[in-house]
Amino acid sequence: MSKETEKQRWQRNFADLLQELRVAQTGVQILFAFLLTLPFSNGFTRTSEFQRDVYIVALLSAAAATAMIISPVAFHRALFRQGRKPELVRFSHTMASGGLAFMLISMVSAVLLITDFVLDRPIAFLLSAITALWFLSFWVFLPFARRSWGEDDIDDDDDDPEAPSGD
């Protein structure tokens, strides 16, 4: 089996990132669309000032997540055929991470908004905290814990756009 070149690795890393961003993009776009239509529903006029503030946080963080998750496409267009794939992969990695952080904020804020609307506020805060921990478990704690589980996957370092080249 031939070893991939550094250029091929950067290309593969970029393709992998794009696949990940497609999944995240769908989720954040659905949430963003829901949040955009919410003020036009009949029940929205019954929201409290706190709920409207939470709504604004959810909406703006969904907008930020959308911008960051889609930004690698615009960056790719700007750098197309300039041989700057390593820069593009690093930028895309940063934008994907930031986009996921804003998506987390938006998701938890949306849960807080809805649970505060239908339940007592202390229960809404508790359920939102549990939601945040749930997302953090699968998006942060487990993935980073996995990094120290051993060397059973030799090629894992190749998928990290920040990892130094071993070639």
Tab-separated table of C-alpha atoms in Angstrom:
chain	number	residue	atom	x	y	z
A	1	MET	CA	0.000	0.000	0.000
A	2	SER	CA	1.473	3.376	-0.956
A	3	LYS	CA	1.721	6.114	1.618
A	4	GLU	CA	-0.256	9.236	0.813
A	5	THR	CA	1.625	12.434	0.085
A	6	GLU	CA	1.268	15.495	2.269
A	7	LYS	CA	-0.829	17.152	-0.451
A	8	GLN	CA	-3.138	14.118	-0.585
A	9	ARG	CA	-3.463	14.167	3.201
A	10	TRP	CA	-4.482	17.839	3.210
A	11	GLN	CA	-6.998	17.084	0.453
A	12	ARG	CA	-8.398	14.152	2.453
A	13	ASN	CA	-8.551	16.252	5.628
A	14	PHE	CA	-10.469	18.945	3.766
A	15	ALA	CA	-12.903	16.400	2.297
A	16	ASP	CA	-13.445	14.930	5.781
A	17	LEU	CA	-14.107	18.377	7.226
A	18	LEU	CA	-16.612	19.154	4.482
A	19	GLN	CA	-18.509	15.944	5.247
A	20	GLU	CA	-18.641	16.883	8.943
A	21	LEU	CA	-19.791	20.395	8.115
A	22	ARG	CA	-22.606	19.056	5.918
A	23	VAL	CA	-24.032	17.199	8.910
A	24	ALA	CA	-23.687	20.203	11.239
A	25	GLN	CA	-25.036	22.588	8.614
A	26	THR	CA	-28.273	20.657	8.257
A	27	GLY	CA	-28.900	20.686	11.996
A	28	VAL	CA	-28.141	24.355	12.492
A	29	GLN	CA	-30.206	25.369	9.465
A	30	ILE	CA	-33.258	23.511	10.778
A	31	LEU	CA	-32.864	25.141	14.196
A	32	PHE	CA	-32.291	28.564	12.627
A	33	ALA	CA	-35.384	28.204	10.435
A	34	PHE	CA	-37.471	27.255	13.469
A	35	LEU	CA	-36.173	30.260	15.393
A	36	LEU	CA	-36.816	32.602	12.465
A	37	THR	CA	-40.478	31.584	12.290
A	38	LEU	CA	-41.144	31.505	16.041
A	39	PRO	CA	-42.012	35.216	16.522
A	40	PHE	CA	-44.714	34.887	13.889
A	41	SER	CA	-46.580	32.156	15.783
A	42	ASN	CA	-49.647	33.036	17.835
A	43	GLY	CA	-48.229	32.033	21.224
A	44	PHE	CA	-45.087	34.148	20.954
A	45	THR	CA	-46.940	37.235	22.202
A	46	ARG	CA	-47.370	35.483	25.578
A	47	THR	CA	-43.615	35.245	26.177
A	48	SER	CA	-42.007	37.018	29.097
A	49	GLU	CA	-39.129	39.481	28.794
A	50	PHE	CA	-36.755	36.741	29.993
A	51	GLN	CA	-38.034	34.370	27.293
A	52	ARG	CA	-37.591	37.021	24.606
A	53	ASP	CA	-34.011	37.587	25.800
A	54	VAL	CA	-33.324	33.848	25.657
A	55	TYR	CA	-34.895	33.784	22.187
A	56	ILE	CA	-32.499	36.516	21.003
A	57	VAL	CA	-29.519	34.555	22.361
A	58	ALA	CA	-30.737	31.403	20.595
A	59	LEU	CA	-31.394	33.252	17.334
A	60	LEU	CA	-28.093	35.148	17.230
A	61	SER	CA	-26.038	32.103	18.218
A	62	ALA	CA	-27.791	30.059	15.482
A	63	ALA	CA	-26.948	32.831	13.016
A	64	ALA	CA	-23.318	32.819	14.188
A	65	ALA	CA	-23.157	29.024	13.934
A	66	THR	CA	-24.607	29.134	10.428
A	67	ALA	CA	-22.088	31.752	9.325
A	68	MET	CA	-19.131	29.862	10.770
A	69	ILE	CA	-20.177	26.451	9.488
A	70	ILE	CA	-20.759	27.753	5.958
A	71	SER	CA	-17.670	30.018	5.897
A	72	PRO	CA	-15.246	27.301	4.705
A	73	VAL	CA	-17.153	27.266	1.401
A	74	ALA	CA	-16.564	30.999	0.887
A	75	PHE	CA	-12.944	30.621	1.991
A	76	HIS	CA	-12.486	27.770	-0.480
A	77	ARG	CA	-13.907	29.932	-3.275
A	78	ALA	CA	-11.473	32.734	-2.405
A	79	LEU	CA	-8.451	30.392	-2.320
A	80	PHE	CA	-9.495	28.087	-5.168
A	81	ARG	CA	-6.489	26.740	-7.083
A	82	GLN	CA	-3.958	28.764	-5.139
A	83	GLY	CA	-2.286	25.728	-3.556
A	84	ARG	CA	-3.187	26.848	-0.025
A	85	LYS	CA	-5.002	23.719	1.135
A	86	PRO	CA	-3.196	23.584	4.535
A	87	GLU	CA	-4.388	27.122	5.317
A	88	LEU	CA	-7.897	26.218	4.153
A	89	VAL	CA	-7.996	23.087	6.333
A	90	ARG	CA	-6.779	24.960	9.417
A	91	PHE	CA	-9.312	27.754	8.860
A	92	SER	CA	-12.130	25.247	8.270
A	93	HIS	CA	-11.184	23.359	11.435
A	94	THR	CA	-11.357	26.589	13.467
A	95	MET	CA	-14.672	27.612	11.909
A	96	ALA	CA	-16.186	24.150	12.463
A	97	SER	CA	-15.167	24.220	16.131
A	98	GLY	CA	-16.539	27.734	16.622
A	99	GLY	CA	-19.705	26.870	14.730
A	100	LEU	CA	-20.311	23.867	16.973
A	101	ALA	CA	-19.818	26.052	20.052
A	102	PHE	CA	-22.417	28.550	18.826
A	103	MET	CA	-24.697	25.672	17.847
A	104	LEU	CA	-24.445	24.340	21.412
A	105	ILE	CA	-25.394	27.750	22.801
A	106	SER	CA	-28.316	27.986	20.400
A	107	MET	CA	-29.587	24.482	21.165
A	108	VAL	CA	-29.437	24.958	24.915
A	109	SER	CA	-31.026	28.404	24.627
A	110	ALA	CA	-33.847	26.971	22.509
A	111	VAL	CA	-34.423	24.249	25.102
A	112	LEU	CA	-34.448	26.890	27.854
A	113	LEU	CA	-36.883	29.051	25.897
A	114	ILE	CA	-39.354	26.246	25.307
A	115	THR	CA	-39.096	24.633	28.739
A	116	ASP	CA	-39.425	28.021	30.450
A	117	PHE	CA	-42.558	28.661	28.400
A	118	VAL	CA	-44.256	25.398	29.412
A	119	LEU	CA	-42.713	24.604	32.834
A	120	ASP	CA	-41.630	26.396	35.988
A	121	ARG	CA	-38.347	28.280	35.594
A	122	PRO	CA	-36.265	26.158	38.029
A	123	ILE	CA	-37.232	23.005	36.124
A	124	ALA	CA	-36.448	24.767	32.838
A	125	PHE	CA	-32.970	25.694	34.121
A	126	LEU	CA	-32.396	22.121	35.316
A	127	LEU	CA	-33.471	20.588	32.006
A	128	SER	CA	-31.359	23.099	30.067
A	129	ALA	CA	-28.315	22.300	32.207
A	130	ILE	CA	-28.853	18.588	31.615
A	131	THR	CA	-29.161	19.300	27.888
A	132	ALA	CA	-25.900	21.273	27.931
A	133	LEU	CA	-24.120	18.436	29.747
A	134	TRP	CA	-25.569	15.920	27.303
A	135	PHE	CA	-24.262	17.850	24.296
A	136	LEU	CA	-20.908	18.527	25.959
A	137	SER	CA	-20.561	14.824	26.757
A	138	PHE	CA	-20.891	13.817	23.118
A	139	TRP	CA	-19.260	16.834	21.488
A	140	VAL	CA	-16.367	17.503	23.877
A	141	PHE	CA	-15.804	15.108	26.786
A	142	LEU	CA	-16.020	11.780	24.938
A	143	PRO	CA	-14.108	12.877	21.822
A	144	PHE	CA	-11.245	14.326	23.868
A	145	ALA	CA	-11.253	11.371	26.261
A	146	ARG	CA	-10.986	9.105	23.223
A	147	ARG	CA	-7.738	10.770	22.274
A	148	SER	CA	-6.059	9.115	25.268
A	149	TRP	CA	-7.644	5.642	24.969
A	150	GLY	CA	-4.629	4.194	23.231
A	151	GLU	CA	-2.965	3.814	19.913
A	152	ASP	CA	-5.358	1.333	18.306
A	153	ASP	CA	-5.912	3.659	15.328
A	154	ILE	CA	-2.516	4.608	13.944
A	155	ASP	CA	-3.912	7.117	11.403
A	156	ASP	CA	-5.890	9.221	13.930
A	157	ASP	CA	-3.209	11.938	13.990
A	158	ASP	CA	-3.533	12.364	10.223
A	159	ASP	CA	-7.113	13.542	10.671
A	160	ASP	CA	-6.087	16.388	12.982
A	161	PRO	CA	-5.458	19.453	10.821
A	162	GLU	CA	-3.307	20.915	13.583
A	163	ALA	CA	-1.072	17.856	13.882
A	164	PRO	CA	2.467	18.294	12.576
A	165	SER	CA	3.351	16.428	9.424
A	166	GLY	CA	5.149	13.129	9.968
A	167	ASP	CA	6.163	12.849	6.318
